[in-house]
Coordinates of C-alpha atoms and ligand atoms in Angstrom, one line a residue:
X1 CA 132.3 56.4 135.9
X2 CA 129.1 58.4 134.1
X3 CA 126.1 56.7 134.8
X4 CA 125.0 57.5 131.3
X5 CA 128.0 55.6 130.0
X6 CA 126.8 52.4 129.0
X7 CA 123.3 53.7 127.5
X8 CA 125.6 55.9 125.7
X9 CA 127.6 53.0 124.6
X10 CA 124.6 51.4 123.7
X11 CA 122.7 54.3 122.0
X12 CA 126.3 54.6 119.9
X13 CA 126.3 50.8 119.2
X14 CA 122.7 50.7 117.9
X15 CA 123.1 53.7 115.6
X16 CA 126.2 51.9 113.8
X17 CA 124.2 48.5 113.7
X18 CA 120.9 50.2 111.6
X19 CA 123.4 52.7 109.9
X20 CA 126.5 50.5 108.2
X21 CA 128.7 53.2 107.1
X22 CA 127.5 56.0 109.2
X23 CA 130.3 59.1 109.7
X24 CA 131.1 59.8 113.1
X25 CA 129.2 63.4 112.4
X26 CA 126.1 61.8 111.3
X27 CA 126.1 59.5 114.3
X28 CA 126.3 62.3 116.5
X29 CA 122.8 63.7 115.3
X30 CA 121.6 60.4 115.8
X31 CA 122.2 59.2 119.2
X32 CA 121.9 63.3 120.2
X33 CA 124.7 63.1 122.6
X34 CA 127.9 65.5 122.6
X35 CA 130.9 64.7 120.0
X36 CA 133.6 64.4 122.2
X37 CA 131.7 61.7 124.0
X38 CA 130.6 60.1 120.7
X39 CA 134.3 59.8 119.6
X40 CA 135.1 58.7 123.0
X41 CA 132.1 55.5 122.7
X42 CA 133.4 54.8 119.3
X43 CA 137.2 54.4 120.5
X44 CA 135.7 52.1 123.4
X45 CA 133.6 49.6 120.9
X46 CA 136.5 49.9 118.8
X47 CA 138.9 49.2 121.4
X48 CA 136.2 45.9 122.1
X49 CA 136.5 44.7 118.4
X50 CA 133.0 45.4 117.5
X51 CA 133.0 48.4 115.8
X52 CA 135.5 49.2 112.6
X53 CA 136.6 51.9 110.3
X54 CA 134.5 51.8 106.8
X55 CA 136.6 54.1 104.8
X56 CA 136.4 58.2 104.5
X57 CA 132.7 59.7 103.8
X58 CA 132.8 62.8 102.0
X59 CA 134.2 65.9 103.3
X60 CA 132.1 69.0 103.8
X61 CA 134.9 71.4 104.5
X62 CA 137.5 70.0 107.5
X63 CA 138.9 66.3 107.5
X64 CA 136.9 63.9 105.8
X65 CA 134.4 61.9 108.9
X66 CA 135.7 58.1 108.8
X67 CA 132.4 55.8 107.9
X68 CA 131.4 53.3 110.9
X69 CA 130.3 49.8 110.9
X70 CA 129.8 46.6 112.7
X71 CA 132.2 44.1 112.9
X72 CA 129.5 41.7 112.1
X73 CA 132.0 38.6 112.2
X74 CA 133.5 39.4 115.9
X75 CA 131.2 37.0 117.2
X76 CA 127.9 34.5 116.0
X77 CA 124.2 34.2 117.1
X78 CA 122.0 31.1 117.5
X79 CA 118.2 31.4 116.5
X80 CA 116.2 28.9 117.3
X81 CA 112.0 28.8 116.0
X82 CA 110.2 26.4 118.1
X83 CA 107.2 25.9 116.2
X84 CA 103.8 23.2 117.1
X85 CA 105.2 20.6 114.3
X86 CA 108.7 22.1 113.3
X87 CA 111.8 23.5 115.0
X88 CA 114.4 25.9 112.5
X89 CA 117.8 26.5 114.0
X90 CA 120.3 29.5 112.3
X91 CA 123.8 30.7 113.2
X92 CA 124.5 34.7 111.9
X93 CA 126.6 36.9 112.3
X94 CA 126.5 39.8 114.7
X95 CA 124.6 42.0 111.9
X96 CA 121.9 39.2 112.0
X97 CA 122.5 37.9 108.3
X98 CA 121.8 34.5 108.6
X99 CA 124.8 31.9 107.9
X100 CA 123.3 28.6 108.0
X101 CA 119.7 26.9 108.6
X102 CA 118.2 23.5 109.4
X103 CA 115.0 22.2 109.5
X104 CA 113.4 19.5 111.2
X105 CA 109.4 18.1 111.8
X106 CA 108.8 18.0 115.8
X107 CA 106.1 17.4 117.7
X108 CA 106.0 20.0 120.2
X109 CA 103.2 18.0 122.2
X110 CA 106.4 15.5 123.3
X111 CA 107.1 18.2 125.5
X112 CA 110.1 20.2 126.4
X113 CA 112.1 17.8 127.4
X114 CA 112.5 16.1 123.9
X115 CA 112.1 19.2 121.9
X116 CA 114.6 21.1 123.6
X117 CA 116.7 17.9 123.2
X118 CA 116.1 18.1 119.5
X119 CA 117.2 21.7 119.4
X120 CA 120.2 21.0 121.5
X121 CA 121.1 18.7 118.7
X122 CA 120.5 20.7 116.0
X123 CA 122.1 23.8 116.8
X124 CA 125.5 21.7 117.7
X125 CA 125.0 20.2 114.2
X126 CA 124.8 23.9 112.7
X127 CA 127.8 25.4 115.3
X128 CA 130.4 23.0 114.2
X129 CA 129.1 22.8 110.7
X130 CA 129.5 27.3 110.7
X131 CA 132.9 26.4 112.6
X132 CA 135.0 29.0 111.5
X133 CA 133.0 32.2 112.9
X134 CA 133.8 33.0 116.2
X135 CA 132.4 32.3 119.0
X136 CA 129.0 32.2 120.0
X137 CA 127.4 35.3 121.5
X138 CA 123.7 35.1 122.1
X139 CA 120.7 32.8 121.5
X140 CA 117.2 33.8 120.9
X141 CA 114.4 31.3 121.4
X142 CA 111.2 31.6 119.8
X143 CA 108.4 29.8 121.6
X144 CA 105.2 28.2 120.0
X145 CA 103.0 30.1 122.6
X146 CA 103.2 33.5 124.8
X147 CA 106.2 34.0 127.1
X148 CA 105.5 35.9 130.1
X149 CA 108.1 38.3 131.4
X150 CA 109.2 39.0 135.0
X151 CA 111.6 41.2 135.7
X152 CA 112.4 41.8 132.0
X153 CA 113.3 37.9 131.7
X154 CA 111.1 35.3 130.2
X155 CA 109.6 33.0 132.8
X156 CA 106.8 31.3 132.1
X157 CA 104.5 30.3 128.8
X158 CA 101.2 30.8 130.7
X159 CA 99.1 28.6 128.0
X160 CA 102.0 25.6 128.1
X161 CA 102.6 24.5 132.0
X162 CA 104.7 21.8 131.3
X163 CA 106.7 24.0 128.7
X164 CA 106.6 27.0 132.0
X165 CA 108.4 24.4 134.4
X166 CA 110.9 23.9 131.9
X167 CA 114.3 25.6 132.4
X168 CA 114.7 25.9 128.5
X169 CA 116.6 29.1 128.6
X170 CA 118.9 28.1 131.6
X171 CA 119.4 24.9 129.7
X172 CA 120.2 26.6 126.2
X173 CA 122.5 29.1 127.6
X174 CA 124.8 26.2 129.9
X175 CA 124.5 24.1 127.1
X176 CA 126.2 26.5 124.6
X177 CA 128.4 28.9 126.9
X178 CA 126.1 32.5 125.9
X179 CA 123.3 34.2 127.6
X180 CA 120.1 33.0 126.0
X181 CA 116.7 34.8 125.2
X182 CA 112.9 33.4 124.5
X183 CA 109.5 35.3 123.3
X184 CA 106.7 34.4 121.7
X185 CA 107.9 32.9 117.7
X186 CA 104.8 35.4 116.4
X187 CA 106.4 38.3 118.0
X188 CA 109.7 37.0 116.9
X189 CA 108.7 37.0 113.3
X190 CA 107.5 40.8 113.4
X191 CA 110.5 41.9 114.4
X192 CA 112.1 39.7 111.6
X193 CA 109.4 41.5 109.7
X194 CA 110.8 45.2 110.8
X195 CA 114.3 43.7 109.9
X196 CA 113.5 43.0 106.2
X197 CA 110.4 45.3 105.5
X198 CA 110.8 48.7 105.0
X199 CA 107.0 49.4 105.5
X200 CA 107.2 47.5 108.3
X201 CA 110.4 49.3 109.9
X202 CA 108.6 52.7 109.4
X203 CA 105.3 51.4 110.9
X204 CA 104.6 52.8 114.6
X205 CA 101.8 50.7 115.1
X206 CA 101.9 47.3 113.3
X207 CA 99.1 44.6 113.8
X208 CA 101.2 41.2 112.3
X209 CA 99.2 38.0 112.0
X210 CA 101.7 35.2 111.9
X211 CA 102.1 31.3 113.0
X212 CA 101.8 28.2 111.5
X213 CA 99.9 25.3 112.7
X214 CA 98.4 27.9 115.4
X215 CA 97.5 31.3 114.6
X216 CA 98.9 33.9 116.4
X217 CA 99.2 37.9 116.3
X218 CA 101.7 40.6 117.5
X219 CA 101.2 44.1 118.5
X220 CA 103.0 47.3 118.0
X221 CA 102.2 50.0 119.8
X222 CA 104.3 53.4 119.8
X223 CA 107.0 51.3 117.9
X224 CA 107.5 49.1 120.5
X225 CA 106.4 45.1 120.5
X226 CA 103.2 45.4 123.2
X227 CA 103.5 41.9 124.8
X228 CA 100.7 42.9 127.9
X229 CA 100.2 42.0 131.7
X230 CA 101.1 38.1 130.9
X231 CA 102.8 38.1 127.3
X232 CA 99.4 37.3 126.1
X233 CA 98.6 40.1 123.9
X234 CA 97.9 39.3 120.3
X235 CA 97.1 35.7 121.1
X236 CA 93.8 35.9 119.1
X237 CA 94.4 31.8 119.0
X238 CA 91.5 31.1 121.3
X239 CA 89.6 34.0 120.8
X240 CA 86.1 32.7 120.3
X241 CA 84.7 32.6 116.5
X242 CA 80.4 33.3 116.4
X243 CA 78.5 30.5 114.4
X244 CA 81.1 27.7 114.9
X245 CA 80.6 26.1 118.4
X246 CA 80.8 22.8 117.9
X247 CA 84.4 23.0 116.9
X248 CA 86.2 21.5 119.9
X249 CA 89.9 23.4 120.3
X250 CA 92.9 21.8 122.0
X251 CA 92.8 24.0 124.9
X252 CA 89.7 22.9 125.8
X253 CA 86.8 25.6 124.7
X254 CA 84.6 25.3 121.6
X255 CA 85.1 27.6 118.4
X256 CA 88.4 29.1 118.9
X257 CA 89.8 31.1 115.8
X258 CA 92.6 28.2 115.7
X259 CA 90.5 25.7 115.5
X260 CA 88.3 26.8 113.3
X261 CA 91.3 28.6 110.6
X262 CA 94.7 27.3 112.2
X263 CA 96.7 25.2 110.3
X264 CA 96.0 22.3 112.0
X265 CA 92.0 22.8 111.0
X266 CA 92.9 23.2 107.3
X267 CA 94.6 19.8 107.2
X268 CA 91.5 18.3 109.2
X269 CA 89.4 19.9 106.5
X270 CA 91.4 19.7 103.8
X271 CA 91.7 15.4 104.8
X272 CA 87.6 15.3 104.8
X273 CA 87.3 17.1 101.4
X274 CA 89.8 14.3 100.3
X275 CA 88.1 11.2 102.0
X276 CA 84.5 13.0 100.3
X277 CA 85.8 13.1 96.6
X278 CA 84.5 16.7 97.0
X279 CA 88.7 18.0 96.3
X280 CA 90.4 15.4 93.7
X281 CA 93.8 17.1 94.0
X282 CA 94.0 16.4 97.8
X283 CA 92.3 12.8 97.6
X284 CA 95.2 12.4 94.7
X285 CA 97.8 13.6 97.5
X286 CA 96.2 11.2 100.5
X287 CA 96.8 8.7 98.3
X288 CA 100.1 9.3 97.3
X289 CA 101.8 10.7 101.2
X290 CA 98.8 9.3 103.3
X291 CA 98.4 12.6 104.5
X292 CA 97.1 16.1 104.3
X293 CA 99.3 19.1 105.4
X294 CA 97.9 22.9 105.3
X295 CA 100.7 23.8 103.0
X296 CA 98.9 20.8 100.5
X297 CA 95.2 22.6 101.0
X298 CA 97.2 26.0 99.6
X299 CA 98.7 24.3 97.0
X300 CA 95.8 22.5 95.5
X301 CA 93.8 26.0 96.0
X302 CA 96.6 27.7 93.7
X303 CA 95.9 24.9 91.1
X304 CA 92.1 26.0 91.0
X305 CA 90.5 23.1 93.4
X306 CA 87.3 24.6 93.7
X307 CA 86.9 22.7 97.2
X308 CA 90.5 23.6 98.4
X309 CA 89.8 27.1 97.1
X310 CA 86.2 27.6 99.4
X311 CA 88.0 25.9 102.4
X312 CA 90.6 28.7 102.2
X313 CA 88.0 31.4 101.5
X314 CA 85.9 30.5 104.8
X315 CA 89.6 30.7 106.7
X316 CA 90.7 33.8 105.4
X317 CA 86.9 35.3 106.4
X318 CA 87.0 34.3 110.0
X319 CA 91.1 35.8 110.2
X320 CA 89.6 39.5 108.6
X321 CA 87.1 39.6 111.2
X322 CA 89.5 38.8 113.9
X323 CA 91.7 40.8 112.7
X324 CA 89.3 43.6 112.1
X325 CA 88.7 43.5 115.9
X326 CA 92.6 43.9 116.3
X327 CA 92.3 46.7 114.3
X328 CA 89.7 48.5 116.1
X329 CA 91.1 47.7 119.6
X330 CA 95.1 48.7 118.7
X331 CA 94.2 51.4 115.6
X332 CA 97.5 50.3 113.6
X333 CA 98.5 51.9 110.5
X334 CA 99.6 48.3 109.0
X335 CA 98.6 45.5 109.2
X336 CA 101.1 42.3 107.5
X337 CA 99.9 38.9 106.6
X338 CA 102.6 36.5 107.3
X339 CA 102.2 32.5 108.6
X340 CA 101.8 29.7 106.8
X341 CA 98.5 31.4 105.3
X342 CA 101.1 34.2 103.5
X343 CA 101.4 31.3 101.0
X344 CA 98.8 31.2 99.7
X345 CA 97.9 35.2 99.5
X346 CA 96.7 35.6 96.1
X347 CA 93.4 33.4 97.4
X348 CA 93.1 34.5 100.8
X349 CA 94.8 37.7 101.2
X350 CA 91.5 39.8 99.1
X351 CA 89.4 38.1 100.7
X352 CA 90.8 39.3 104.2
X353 CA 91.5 42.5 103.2
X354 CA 87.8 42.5 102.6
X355 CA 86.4 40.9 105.6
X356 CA 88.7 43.5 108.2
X357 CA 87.4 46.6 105.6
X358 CA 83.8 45.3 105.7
X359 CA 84.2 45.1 109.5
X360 CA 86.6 47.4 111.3
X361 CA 85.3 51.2 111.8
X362 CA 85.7 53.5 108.3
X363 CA 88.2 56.0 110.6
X364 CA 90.4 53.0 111.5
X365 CA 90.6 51.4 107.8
X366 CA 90.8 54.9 105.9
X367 CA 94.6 54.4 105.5
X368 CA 95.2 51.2 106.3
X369 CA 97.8 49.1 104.7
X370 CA 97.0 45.5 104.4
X371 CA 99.8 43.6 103.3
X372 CA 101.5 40.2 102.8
X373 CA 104.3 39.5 104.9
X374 CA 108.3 40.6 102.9
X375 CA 109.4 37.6 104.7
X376 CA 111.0 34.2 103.6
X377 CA 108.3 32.2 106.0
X378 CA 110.9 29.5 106.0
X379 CA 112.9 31.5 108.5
X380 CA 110.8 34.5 109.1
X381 CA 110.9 33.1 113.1
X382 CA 114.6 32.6 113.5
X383 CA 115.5 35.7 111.7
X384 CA 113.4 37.2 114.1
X385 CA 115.0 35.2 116.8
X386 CA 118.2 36.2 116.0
X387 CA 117.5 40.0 115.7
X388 CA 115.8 39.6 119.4
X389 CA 118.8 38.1 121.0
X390 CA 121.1 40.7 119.1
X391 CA 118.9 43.8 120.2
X392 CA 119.1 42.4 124.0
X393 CA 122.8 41.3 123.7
X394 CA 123.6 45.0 122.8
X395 CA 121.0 46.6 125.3
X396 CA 122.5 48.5 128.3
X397 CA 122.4 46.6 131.0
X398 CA 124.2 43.6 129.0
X399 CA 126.6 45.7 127.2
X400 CA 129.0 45.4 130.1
X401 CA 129.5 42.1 130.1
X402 CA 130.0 41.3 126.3
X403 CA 132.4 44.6 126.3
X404 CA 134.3 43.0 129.7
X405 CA 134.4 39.3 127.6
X406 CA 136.3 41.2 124.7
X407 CA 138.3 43.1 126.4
X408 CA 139.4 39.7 128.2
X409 CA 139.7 38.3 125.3
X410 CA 142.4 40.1 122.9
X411 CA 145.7 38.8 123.8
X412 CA 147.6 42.1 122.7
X413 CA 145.7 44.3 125.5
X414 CA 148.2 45.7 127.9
X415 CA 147.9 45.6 131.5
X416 CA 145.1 48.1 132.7
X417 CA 144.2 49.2 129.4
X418 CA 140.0 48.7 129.0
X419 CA 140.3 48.7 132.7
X420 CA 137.0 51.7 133.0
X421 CA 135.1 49.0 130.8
X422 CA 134.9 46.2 134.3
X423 CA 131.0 46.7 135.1
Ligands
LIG501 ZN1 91.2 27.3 122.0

């Protein structure tokens, strides 16, 4: 068997998923390999059930090609987003349109233990409730802090120890019967960014700001996501803020960006501005739920609070200078605004835009697109989870087995037939 089989496979596979209805002679300009061997990839994946005939493109002189797609219904996905105060479980299809979501407040400070549990639940909820859709394929995990890889696996979140001891993806994957995936749910929501922005998609090197109670970034470099040495880069989180000392963060140091502009420090803020009288839409909300969430700082901001509206302003400053460091360290052509902060964008997003122009070198900001995120926030993690555990379910070295399982699978397969497809 070719060595280059199974990249080629792959390679094949990939061009069909980004290209629904690609002809077989398109296809072979795209993955650059010979056409003999393309036709022979597509009979394989064909052969496996994932990949079926879209009709006749146009002819340009010979037999009209035969369009390519997906069978996006052979099998289903489970995203999970493990966020610091909310987990969001989806089951899609194998093109990574989401089915079905559910949404539930967590504490992720319980632990693993009874977060995972949480999930587990949840995502058995949303399995039987999707039923009729196959069976389940691949889970991606997002994670509410770095994941460090070893070996190309996740292993350990180096900022959560009791989260790093935790076999969450061994658990996750016995639990449901599918190979399971986890990263960081910031780097999981750029690539659900890629997915559904165009800009983004055709960005090589993206700087995404994303998270919700914590604040979190991810890096493209080259088109690739850059995680670093220890899955930590883009965790501006802790990165130290000048001028604000006295703010004690969670891990311990004073002044941290996520202390001083996470979500968790706008609902802080936004609770003393109600307990002052300075904001009368939050102490009017107090009142009313007892409590302040960041998404009930944006909201009285958008109805003109002038105290709501300077809290967000002195946020959105301290993100545009952190950010405007990103921008000068990683020189990114983008840069997308998405989190909990993407809300409330017509306050915050000028005056961050300002702060990483007024900061970051001219030669890095000369054509630098500063944007708010394309993305439902609502699911912008577990869309991103799911197009994660989709682009490794499909990656070469896992191709064997998911091609093997079908080929097992179809009852009408003669003996030895798919036999050259056995890893
Ligand atoms: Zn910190």
């Amino acid at each position: 068997m070719p060595s280059d089989r199974y990249p080629g496979l792959a390679a094949v596979l990939d061009a069909i998923r980004r290209e629904d209805g690609v002809t077989q002679p398109i296809l072979v300009e795209r993955v650059g390999l010979g056409r003999s061997v393309v036709a022979q990839r597509v009979a394989e994946l064909e052969e496996a059930g994932l990949v079926v005939s879209r009709g006749l493109g146009p002819s340009t002189g010979g037999r009209a090609p035969r369009r390519l797609g997906l069978r996006a219904d052979a099998g289903r996905v489970l995203g999970a987003d493990i966020a610091t105060n909310e987990v969001v479980v989806a089951v899609a299809d194998l093109a990574g349109d989401l089915q079905a979501t559910r949404q539930e407040e967590i504490d992720v400070t319980d632990g693993p233990d009874i977060v995972i549990g949480i999930v587990e639940r949840m995502a058995r909820a949303i399995v039987e409730e999707t039923g009729t859709g196959g069976e389940l394929w691949a889970i991606g995990l997002g994670m509410p802090g770095p994941v460090a890889y070893d070996g190309g696996a996740a292993a350990t979140m180096p900022t959560m120890p009791e989260w790093s001891r935790h076999p969450t993806v061994q658990r996750m994957a016995s639990a449901f019967g599918a190979p399971a995936w986890m990263d960081d749910r910031v780097n999981l929501s750029a690539l659900g960014e890629r997915r559904v922005n165009p800009l983004a998609a055709a960005s090589r090197n993206l700087v995404y700001m994303g998270g919700g109670y914590g604040i979190g970034a991810a890096v493209v470099v080259g088109g690739q996501l850059h995680r670093g040495a220890h899955g930590l880069a883009g965790a501006i989180d802790h990165m130290p803020v000048p001028g604000v000392e006295g703010v004690v963060c969670g891990c311990g140091n004073l002044g941290c960006l996520e202390a001083v502009a996470g979500g968790a420090a706008l609902a802080r803020d936004g609770r003393r501005l109600a307990e002052s009288g300075e904001s009368p839409v939050l102490a009017e909300v107090l009142t009313r739920t007892g409590r302040i969430r960041p998404g009930d700082v944006t909201a009285a901001a958008g109805r003109g609070d002038p105290a709501a509206r300077a809290l967000l302003h002195r946020a959105a400053v301290v993100l545009g200078a952190s950010l405007a460091t990103l921008v000068n360290v990683f020189d990114p052509d983008l840069v997308v605004i998405g989190g909990g902060i993407a809300r409330a964008r017509a306050h915050v997003l000028a005056a961050i835009r300002e702060e990483i122009y007024r900061r970051a070198m001219p030669a890095a900001t000369r054509d630098l697109r500063i944007e708010p995120s394309a993305v439902d926030q609502e699911v912008a993690g577990v869309t991103g989870a799911v197009e994660f555990a989709l682009a490794r379910l499909f990656e070469p070295g896992n191709l064997p087995s998911v091609l093997d399982a079908r080929l097992r699978a179809r009852p009408e397969a003669a003996p030895g037939e798919g036999a050259g497809l056995t890893a």
